[in-house]
């Protein structure tokens, strides 16, 4: 087994040694067994869209097949494969959002789901023209939820949230026909267009992908975030800890992994029930230790401070500690490998969603109608499993870092209010943030997001880029597994200000924030769109004018492709640390990294070296500043 990929992470490296002893297979073993990657697939040149194929286009021009049986060129095949990734990514985020809207629609004051943030509900009701006077909150919530549900399938009109974007951006979308219509419709239309014999034009395929991606960012994802905040509370700043060291020797350890807070919130409530804690003590444990991973980990840490066991690549390592009573999952980013791995230990791998059943797992379906009872049943399984733990197999790495989390847009603004000059009197805006950017105290802002990917050293790209940027007075906001990398690396502490340039350090001190702000899960990238948009609006500009970038240093999922595409289409330059599978088409690659800028004022950059990537970002920010004359 090659451990080189883990060079950066000594904690995990010690566990991979243990895997050998325990006979457990990990991602790195499978990576080795896979040997060389498929050269056609790697360049996006393999098409298996119809049964005349699969067709593979030779990457060398003039040598080998240059067209599929139907005549599709490299450009067409690459663009269709890309479009399908955008469609799948958009469906994942959006279907998650639909589940949140569904539980909001069933909320009531006696049920398991109750509106937690009434203020946010009323604001959204107002934004959507829902009558609030003299109505019960539940009643308002149901109407708002119904409107949200209709955003998925309405036959006419465009996504409601696009009106939150700066005016010039909205205008551009309208002119270019990028305004996303119903979410399901965009996904279906895009899938339709990739069918054999439909779109045979890479430019058009990309444009359709861009519109669909906006149905994710300004549709599904934003609905997911807004409604989650209303139902489960808008995150506020709080402390937590991160890394595998949060797993406790003498507790019932439960790993919450996946994405949807309508499930994980209920598990948190179930685990807090006195009867559950008493039961854990009866079986000889000190209590219940819930720990989170991936975006579910982010959701529950943002709202409850639940400790973070780690990010995507650590899901197997958490089981490997031998101290995990149960891994409870819902949807997305869950290795099917966890089933086999759990068999090496006492760990119960519990799947709960009909959308993500996994062979070899214990399936206990989560029922929203009986949410709390349902999650209590699952937590009980974990508690009962404590007695089965084999202590001789336990190894918990003693590593964890403190982190401050919970920076929703509302919380960031509250912090900014603290530094508002009383004589200018503008509270409740992002003006102090835009002021320090304009003054040059901060050179810009970067949203660093996304997954882990064994093609690069785990967490190394995330952390390296973050450190380079904060050193150069660029404030970082982050979500997803990138946020967890930052938390583990100690970048979400007040002490991390010592790693910053003078300007950012001063901002951290005066505003009372760490230099890297945890904004939540990947659907919460909509929070980043929101805050960037507010700064642009405050200055009367478009997003593309600002010294602001998006970065996905270690991305791997289709969701990330959808995200990158909507971020660029929203006017924000995006840097990818893993090159997408598009290089087989020079034309398509040129569109993404170059000519797309003529359409939307932003482009992709592919750069796998994190230090070089950070420098490119800094140069771009200075270029934007020059253009603004600041
Ligand atoms: Fe999944 Fe969302 Fe990627 Fe992490 S960052 S590996 S998509 S959990 Ni979203
Ligand atoms: Fe081959 Fe065209 Fe069918 Fe793709 S759609 S598999 S290129 S014949």
XYZ file of C-alpha atoms and ligand atoms in Angstrom:
647
model
C 0.000 0.000 0.000
C 1.291 3.396 -0.851
C 1.031 5.865 1.985
C 2.630 8.699 0.128
C -0.721 10.392 -0.277
C -0.936 10.660 3.460
C 2.408 12.257 4.010
C 0.619 15.416 5.019
C -1.581 13.758 7.590
C 0.414 11.856 10.211
C -2.699 11.081 12.232
C -4.262 9.137 9.443
C -0.959 7.556 8.510
C -0.763 5.788 11.885
C -4.191 4.320 11.229
C -3.304 2.960 7.828
C -0.665 0.836 9.550
C -3.399 -0.499 11.793
C -5.479 -1.350 8.739
C -2.778 -3.769 7.610
C -2.810 -5.562 10.966
C -6.598 -5.733 11.033
C -6.825 -6.906 7.433
C -8.999 -3.940 6.563
C -9.105 -2.553 3.048
C -8.945 1.215 2.539
C -9.359 3.594 -0.372
C -5.621 3.657 -0.951
C -5.531 -0.128 -1.381
C -8.287 0.114 -3.941
C -6.522 2.966 -5.661
C -3.480 0.772 -6.042
C -5.512 -2.159 -7.328
C -7.012 0.168 -9.921
C -3.521 0.736 -11.362
C -3.438 3.315 -14.149
C -6.570 5.346 -14.747
C -8.393 4.907 -18.032
C -6.773 7.405 -20.368
C -9.934 7.929 -22.403
C -12.198 8.464 -19.418
C -9.629 10.738 -17.834
C -9.874 13.082 -20.795
C -13.650 12.788 -21.077
C -13.334 10.968 -24.399
C -15.290 7.826 -23.619
C -18.948 7.859 -24.601
C -21.346 5.152 -23.493
C -24.492 7.122 -23.955
C -25.921 4.608 -26.425
C -25.512 0.887 -27.111
C -23.780 1.374 -30.434
C -20.831 2.281 -28.214
C -18.966 2.584 -26.005
C -17.038 4.829 -28.378
C -13.614 6.129 -27.525
C -12.003 9.015 -29.303
C -8.268 8.927 -29.688
C -6.676 11.738 -27.731
C -4.096 12.088 -30.470
C -5.466 14.051 -33.389
C -5.184 12.319 -36.742
C -4.488 8.976 -35.064
C -7.209 6.472 -34.265
C -10.948 7.129 -34.130
C -11.845 10.804 -34.249
C -15.606 10.350 -34.143
C -18.044 7.990 -32.414
C -20.310 5.727 -34.462
C -22.950 8.447 -34.571
C -20.310 10.944 -35.635
C -19.999 12.683 -32.268
C -16.667 14.487 -32.058
C -14.404 14.849 -29.054
C -15.982 18.258 -28.409
C -19.468 16.798 -28.354
C -18.550 13.807 -26.202
C -16.604 15.848 -23.663
C -19.350 18.457 -23.414
C -22.070 15.850 -22.952
C -20.126 14.102 -20.200
C -19.605 17.428 -18.477
C -23.293 18.309 -18.792
C -24.289 15.012 -17.207
C -22.081 15.767 -14.227
C -23.760 19.143 -13.822
C -27.177 17.523 -14.056
C -26.335 14.879 -11.453
C -24.786 17.414 -9.097
C -27.774 19.710 -9.405
C -30.149 16.843 -8.690
C -28.260 15.840 -5.559
C -28.327 19.300 -3.968
C -31.854 19.972 -5.094
C -33.384 16.704 -4.031
C -31.859 17.312 -0.619
C -33.547 20.730 -0.589
C -36.863 19.170 -1.557
C -36.659 16.959 1.527
C -36.156 20.005 3.740
C -39.123 21.739 2.110
C -41.170 18.583 2.672
C -40.503 18.504 6.409
C -41.187 22.233 6.602
C -44.516 21.550 4.979
C -45.369 19.083 7.757
C -44.086 21.252 10.596
C -46.335 22.125 13.509
C -45.924 23.114 17.092
C -46.735 19.653 18.467
C -44.815 17.644 15.910
C -41.139 16.750 15.682
C -40.422 19.438 13.127
C -40.972 22.943 14.406
C -39.992 26.295 12.974
C -36.946 27.433 14.905
C -36.085 30.756 13.304
C -39.352 32.660 13.050
C -37.601 35.886 12.061
C -36.028 34.235 9.053
C -39.361 32.653 8.137
C -41.072 36.030 8.190
C -38.318 37.616 6.115
C -38.599 34.941 3.474
C -42.391 35.154 3.536
C -42.092 38.867 2.848
C -39.565 38.298 0.067
C -41.946 35.826 -1.547
C -45.064 37.921 -1.050
C -46.693 35.614 1.484
C -49.239 37.261 3.770
C -48.029 37.212 7.383
C -50.474 39.506 9.209
C -52.613 37.728 11.756
C -51.450 34.273 10.697
C -50.003 31.429 12.731
C -46.318 30.789 12.093
C -47.027 27.211 11.057
C -49.533 28.400 8.551
C -47.006 30.797 7.041
C -44.364 28.058 7.060
C -46.630 25.726 5.138
C -47.310 28.284 2.469
C -43.623 29.180 2.129
C -42.771 25.464 1.948
C -45.362 24.922 -0.736
C -43.949 27.762 -2.798
C -40.486 26.256 -2.348
C -41.760 22.845 -3.466
C -43.240 24.448 -6.537
C -39.836 25.868 -7.476
C -38.963 22.316 -8.516
C -41.710 21.756 -10.998
C -43.544 24.966 -11.806
C -44.441 25.144 -15.488
C -43.748 28.871 -15.857
C -41.351 31.462 -14.539
C -37.809 31.408 -13.244
C -36.164 30.665 -9.888
C -37.279 33.143 -7.232
C -33.927 33.626 -5.586
C -32.219 34.980 -8.686
C -33.645 38.388 -7.770
C -31.137 38.399 -4.903
C -28.262 38.702 -7.377
C -26.859 42.123 -8.267
C -28.900 43.891 -10.974
C -26.240 43.720 -13.709
C -25.919 39.973 -13.138
C -29.662 39.460 -13.400
C -29.684 41.469 -16.590
C -26.855 39.426 -18.064
C -28.594 36.159 -17.208
C -31.750 37.376 -18.863
C -29.965 38.476 -22.027
C -28.039 35.237 -22.321
C -31.042 33.057 -21.527
C -29.329 31.728 -18.394
C -32.238 32.391 -16.075
C -33.012 29.010 -14.519
C -36.597 27.822 -14.739
C -38.028 25.040 -12.533
C -35.197 22.959 -11.068
C -36.473 19.570 -12.205
C -37.105 20.996 -15.644
C -33.544 22.240 -16.027
C -32.153 18.860 -15.021
C -34.532 16.950 -17.279
C -33.926 19.248 -20.226
C -30.190 18.933 -19.800
C -30.374 15.135 -19.596
C -32.636 15.098 -22.636
C -30.130 17.165 -24.568
C -27.322 14.737 -23.828
C -29.298 11.820 -25.276
C -27.972 10.289 -28.486
C -28.879 12.477 -31.382
C -29.713 15.637 -29.422
C -27.225 18.412 -28.709
C -24.233 18.015 -30.990
C -22.709 21.383 -30.249
C -20.304 21.875 -27.364
C -21.019 25.607 -26.980
C -24.711 25.026 -26.619
C -24.125 22.091 -24.265
C -22.046 24.310 -22.002
C -24.627 27.082 -22.017
C -27.366 24.679 -21.044
C -25.150 23.307 -18.296
C -24.618 26.832 -17.024
C -28.334 27.500 -16.813
C -28.933 24.201 -15.040
C -26.141 24.914 -12.591
C -27.854 28.179 -11.645
C -30.927 26.116 -10.783
C -28.631 24.487 -8.245
C -26.866 27.508 -6.739
C -29.729 29.987 -6.795
C -32.411 27.286 -6.678
C -31.939 23.975 -4.892
C -28.945 24.908 -2.786
C -30.326 28.255 -1.702
C -33.697 26.736 -0.874
C -31.870 24.043 1.102
C -29.933 26.577 3.145
C -32.766 29.038 3.755
C -35.308 26.429 4.760
C -32.810 24.536 6.915
C -32.098 27.738 8.811
C -35.801 28.385 9.294
C -36.453 24.850 10.507
C -33.309 24.103 12.476
C -31.968 27.540 13.334
C -29.637 29.972 11.618
C -26.090 29.092 12.672
C -24.353 31.326 15.201
C -20.691 31.395 16.192
C -19.699 28.599 18.548
C -16.720 26.447 19.456
C -16.077 22.839 18.576
C -13.240 20.389 17.984
C -12.128 18.530 14.912
C -10.231 15.398 13.896
C -10.381 11.733 14.807
C -9.283 12.514 18.357
C -12.856 13.596 19.128
C -13.819 9.913 19.250
C -14.050 8.940 22.930
C -12.683 5.759 24.475
C -15.451 5.404 27.079
C -18.476 6.659 25.255
C -20.958 5.233 22.796
C -19.524 6.747 19.621
C -21.894 7.479 16.780
C -20.669 8.851 13.479
C -23.215 10.951 11.604
C -22.309 11.024 7.947
C -24.102 12.256 4.851
C -25.923 15.472 4.121
C -29.482 16.112 5.092
C -30.168 17.990 8.333
C -33.817 16.891 8.405
C -32.372 13.540 9.427
C -29.285 14.521 11.424
C -31.100 17.165 13.462
C -33.407 14.436 14.722
C -30.486 12.190 15.603
C -29.013 15.042 17.648
C -32.335 15.427 19.487
C -32.621 11.674 20.018
C -29.102 11.431 21.438
C -29.885 14.213 23.921
C -32.945 12.426 25.332
C -32.388 11.518 29.012
C -33.670 7.989 28.407
C -30.997 7.489 25.732
C -28.224 8.809 27.952
C -29.438 6.612 30.801
C -29.427 3.639 28.496
C -25.842 4.367 27.459
C -24.836 4.430 31.133
C -26.595 1.147 31.722
C -24.403 -0.535 29.160
C -21.332 0.809 30.941
C -20.482 3.871 28.838
C -20.041 7.400 30.168
C -22.561 8.717 27.665
C -23.230 9.225 23.982
C -20.651 10.918 21.787
C -22.080 12.093 18.490
C -19.446 13.055 15.959
C -19.937 14.314 12.437
C -18.408 13.853 9.032
C -18.773 15.456 5.616
C -21.656 17.871 5.150
C -23.887 16.349 7.804
C -20.993 16.974 10.147
C -21.008 20.584 9.016
C -24.761 21.000 9.446
C -24.737 19.741 13.023
C -21.554 21.496 14.051
C -22.838 24.825 12.693
C -26.064 24.571 14.700
C -25.070 22.478 17.753
C -21.290 22.461 17.946
C -21.261 18.672 17.378
C -17.622 17.671 17.089
C -16.150 16.957 13.689
C -14.554 13.519 13.302
C -13.142 14.444 9.930
C -13.783 14.913 6.262
C -14.528 12.702 3.266
C -11.295 10.694 3.138
C -11.460 9.914 6.853
C -14.768 8.030 6.756
C -13.019 4.697 6.708
C -10.460 5.795 9.272
C -13.207 6.590 11.781
C -14.359 2.972 11.591
C -10.782 1.755 11.717
C -10.378 3.225 15.209
C -12.397 0.216 16.366
C -14.289 2.510 18.733
C -17.237 3.395 16.530
C -20.484 1.792 17.659
C -22.419 2.977 14.638
C -22.015 4.890 11.429
C -25.381 6.426 10.617
C -25.805 7.780 7.116
C -28.430 9.272 4.857
C -27.361 10.370 1.376
C -24.284 11.330 -0.672
C -20.527 10.856 -0.272
C -20.897 7.582 1.642
C -18.418 4.900 0.561
C -20.186 1.598 -0.168
C -16.892 0.227 1.198
C -18.080 1.016 4.720
C -20.187 -2.145 4.673
C -17.203 -4.452 4.212
C -14.991 -2.427 6.491
C -17.532 -2.447 9.322
C -17.460 -6.234 9.202
C -13.845 -6.138 10.418
C -15.072 -4.449 13.592
C -18.175 -4.386 15.772
C -19.364 -1.216 14.008
C -22.947 -1.101 12.769
C -23.234 0.604 9.426
C -26.794 1.909 9.316
C -28.308 3.277 6.123
C -31.582 5.153 6.453
C -32.625 6.586 3.100
C -34.441 4.736 0.323
C -32.304 6.877 -1.998
C -29.068 5.416 -0.648
C -29.421 1.778 0.349
C -26.095 -0.044 0.462
C -25.605 -3.795 0.270
C -24.180 -5.168 3.477
C -25.472 -2.321 5.657
C -28.220 -2.483 8.237
C -31.137 -0.620 6.719
C -33.453 1.197 9.116
C -35.629 3.533 7.129
C -36.005 7.009 8.533
C -39.595 8.128 8.662
C -40.201 11.882 8.668
C -43.703 11.351 10.054
C -42.245 9.720 13.158
C -38.889 11.439 13.009
C -37.859 11.357 16.647
C -39.089 7.807 17.326
C -37.384 6.693 14.170
C -34.007 8.167 15.114
C -34.339 6.883 18.689
C -34.598 3.357 17.306
C -31.385 3.948 15.388
C -29.532 5.458 18.362
C -30.650 2.515 20.505
C -28.986 0.139 18.035
C -25.741 2.005 18.534
C -25.993 1.923 22.312
C -26.708 -1.790 22.385
C -23.648 -2.351 20.255
C -21.269 -0.832 22.833
C -20.915 -4.169 24.637
C -19.604 -5.735 21.431
C -16.605 -3.445 21.138
C -13.314 -5.386 21.040
C -11.006 -3.260 23.179
C -7.922 -4.936 21.767
C -8.755 -3.440 18.391
C -9.189 0.140 19.574
C -6.780 2.844 18.473
C -7.948 6.431 18.655
C -5.401 8.934 17.380
C -4.923 11.596 20.017
C -5.229 14.497 17.666
C -7.833 17.189 17.541
C -7.958 20.947 17.084
C -10.226 23.595 18.420
C -12.362 25.479 15.931
C -14.877 28.302 15.815
C -17.772 27.548 13.507
C -21.244 28.852 12.672
C -20.636 31.843 10.403
C -23.889 32.275 8.555
C -24.273 35.547 6.658
C -26.416 36.821 9.543
C -23.694 35.978 12.066
C -20.978 37.588 9.959
C -23.059 40.754 9.716
C -23.657 40.771 13.477
C -19.913 40.645 13.975
C -19.387 43.433 11.462
C -21.952 45.580 13.281
C -19.574 45.681 16.215
C -17.125 47.777 14.239
C -19.620 50.107 12.599
C -18.756 53.730 13.319
C -21.640 55.100 15.287
C -21.570 58.339 13.282
C -22.098 56.640 9.935
C -24.886 54.599 11.416
C -25.235 51.800 8.911
C -25.850 48.677 10.863
C -26.890 45.316 9.532
C -24.951 45.523 6.255
C -21.773 44.155 4.760
C -20.440 47.680 4.327
C -17.617 47.310 6.888
C -16.412 44.284 4.907
C -16.501 46.045 1.568
C -14.846 49.099 3.182
C -11.803 47.121 4.330
C -11.526 45.516 0.907
C -11.728 48.914 -0.773
C -9.212 50.371 1.648
C -6.823 47.555 0.759
C -6.642 46.263 4.332
C -7.968 43.052 2.838
C -6.875 42.334 -0.722
C -9.885 40.161 -1.435
C -11.954 37.186 -0.341
C -11.853 33.527 -1.320
C -14.468 30.814 -0.920
C -12.534 27.560 -0.538
C -14.787 24.550 -0.796
C -15.136 20.944 -1.821
C -14.034 17.445 -1.176
C -10.946 15.286 -0.778
C -9.551 13.344 -3.681
C -6.792 10.717 -3.551
C -5.395 12.199 -6.744
C -3.841 14.862 -4.536
C -2.452 14.749 -1.028
C -5.348 14.856 1.382
C -6.042 18.234 2.909
C -2.679 19.510 1.722
C -4.083 21.560 -1.132
C -6.862 22.979 1.031
C -4.609 23.998 3.860
C -1.736 25.228 1.709
C -3.955 27.524 -0.337
C -5.714 28.812 2.772
C -2.441 29.596 4.507
C -0.993 31.322 1.457
C -4.093 33.467 1.070
C -4.502 34.551 4.682
C -0.794 35.368 4.787
C -1.527 37.777 1.953
C -4.529 39.442 3.600
C -7.216 37.504 1.777
C -10.091 36.486 4.041
C -11.269 32.913 3.518
C -14.782 31.543 3.816
C -15.211 27.836 3.510
C -17.733 25.005 3.415
C -17.845 21.247 2.990
C -14.836 19.039 3.469
C -12.523 22.000 2.868
C -13.951 23.590 6.014
C -13.170 20.451 7.967
C -9.621 20.468 6.661
C -9.299 24.034 7.965
C -10.773 23.100 11.324
C -8.327 20.218 11.724
C -5.433 22.453 10.762
C -6.323 24.971 13.472
C -7.153 27.719 10.985
C -10.551 28.365 12.564
C -9.136 29.667 15.825
C -8.457 33.230 16.945
C -4.788 32.238 17.265
C -4.674 31.632 13.506
C -4.550 35.406 13.099
C -0.828 35.061 13.717
C -0.581 33.358 10.310
C -2.179 36.349 8.611
C -0.846 39.454 6.983
C -1.118 42.680 8.971
C -4.424 43.747 7.462
C -6.313 40.515 7.961
C -4.857 40.145 11.439
C -6.249 43.504 12.399
C -9.647 42.666 10.935
C -9.718 39.408 12.919
C -8.867 41.260 16.115
C -11.323 44.087 15.667
C -14.240 41.996 14.418
C -13.467 39.043 16.678
C -13.392 36.353 13.995
C -10.875 33.752 12.831
C -9.332 34.350 9.381
C -11.023 31.261 7.942
C -14.778 31.269 8.447
C -16.870 28.103 8.491
C -20.008 28.850 6.479
C -21.472 25.367 6.523
C -22.157 22.480 4.190
C -21.895 22.458 0.409
C -25.475 23.592 -0.174
C -24.424 26.524 2.001
C -22.217 27.796 -0.782
C -25.439 29.683 -1.402
C -24.453 31.691 1.696
C -21.259 32.652 -0.130
C -23.255 33.692 -3.218
C -25.439 35.733 -0.910
C -22.614 37.588 0.846
C -20.672 38.252 -2.368
C -23.858 39.555 -3.965
C -24.466 41.865 -1.009
C -21.010 43.387 -1.323
C -21.510 43.905 -5.063
C -24.936 45.462 -4.525
C -23.611 47.682 -1.767
C -21.033 49.046 -4.233
C -23.412 49.194 -7.184
C -21.304 46.627 -9.035
C -21.507 43.087 -10.353
C -19.925 40.023 -8.694
C -17.407 39.808 -11.512
C -16.005 43.233 -10.585
C -14.947 42.119 -7.112
C -11.575 40.681 -6.040
C -13.325 37.504 -4.994
C -12.726 33.913 -6.099
C -14.015 30.380 -5.599
C -11.559 27.527 -5.111
C -12.109 23.762 -5.039
C -8.625 22.400 -4.351
C -9.504 18.713 -3.900
C -12.938 18.301 -5.464
C -14.220 14.932 -6.653
C -18.035 14.873 -6.845
C -20.504 15.734 -9.582
C -21.953 18.215 -7.129
C -18.653 20.056 -7.248
C -18.924 20.346 -11.041
C -22.385 21.861 -10.687
C -21.063 24.221 -8.010
C -18.034 25.330 -10.004
C -20.271 26.012 -12.971
C -22.797 28.106 -11.062
C -20.055 30.019 -9.289
C -18.451 30.958 -12.616
C -21.855 31.719 -14.152
C -22.470 33.978 -11.169
C -19.387 35.960 -12.190
C -16.850 34.534 -9.752
C -13.553 33.080 -11.020
C -13.107 29.484 -9.946
C -9.859 27.586 -9.379
C -9.870 23.797 -9.538
C -7.030 21.851 -7.919
C -8.060 18.651 -9.673
C -8.360 18.932 -13.438
C -11.825 17.959 -14.654
C -12.198 15.248 -17.297
C -12.425 17.630 -20.236
C -8.907 17.865 -21.646
C -9.855 15.587 -24.548
C -11.518 18.575 -26.154
C -9.292 21.549 -26.699
C -12.296 23.616 -27.632
C -14.295 22.753 -24.524
C -11.258 23.286 -22.303
C -10.685 26.662 -23.919
C -14.277 27.624 -23.300
C -14.054 26.775 -19.600
C -10.703 28.391 -18.992
C -10.920 31.294 -21.373
C -13.834 32.259 -23.598
C -16.516 31.702 -20.965
C -15.227 34.963 -19.494
C -16.612 36.892 -22.470
C -20.047 35.572 -21.571
C -20.133 35.830 -17.794
C -17.061 37.792 -16.726
C -15.398 34.859 -14.974
C -13.589 31.673 -15.904
C -12.140 28.426 -14.589
C -8.459 27.896 -13.887
C -7.067 24.382 -13.479
C -3.967 24.287 -11.291
C -2.928 21.275 -9.283
C 0.015 22.848 -7.460
C -1.480 24.625 -4.437
C 1.307 27.190 -4.103
C 1.099 28.146 -7.755
C -2.695 28.191 -7.500
C -2.583 30.601 -4.557
C -0.273 32.898 -6.510
C -2.595 32.867 -9.511
C -5.473 33.796 -7.212
C -3.524 36.665 -5.671
C -2.516 37.968 -9.101
C -6.095 37.837 -10.283
C -7.277 39.744 -7.227
C -4.736 42.473 -7.840
C -5.845 42.631 -11.460
C -9.448 43.113 -10.331
C -8.354 45.765 -7.848
C -6.488 47.618 -10.568
C -9.559 47.582 -12.756
C -11.574 49.032 -9.882
C -8.849 51.574 -9.250
C -8.515 50.568 -5.616
Fe -19.009 15.248 -0.291
Fe -20.623 17.408 0.988
Fe -17.404 16.832 -1.379
Fe -17.369 16.574 1.152
S -17.280 18.402 0.066
S -16.913 15.073 -0.219
S -19.377 16.533 -2.047
S -19.354 16.022 1.712
Ni -19.389 18.930 -0.445
Fe -20.897 6.214 -29.685
Fe -22.480 8.257 -30.433
Fe -23.488 6.186 -29.052
Fe -21.802 7.895 -27.857
S -23.830 8.371 -28.627
S -21.781 5.677 -27.691
S -20.434 8.420 -29.545
S -22.599 6.134 -31.116
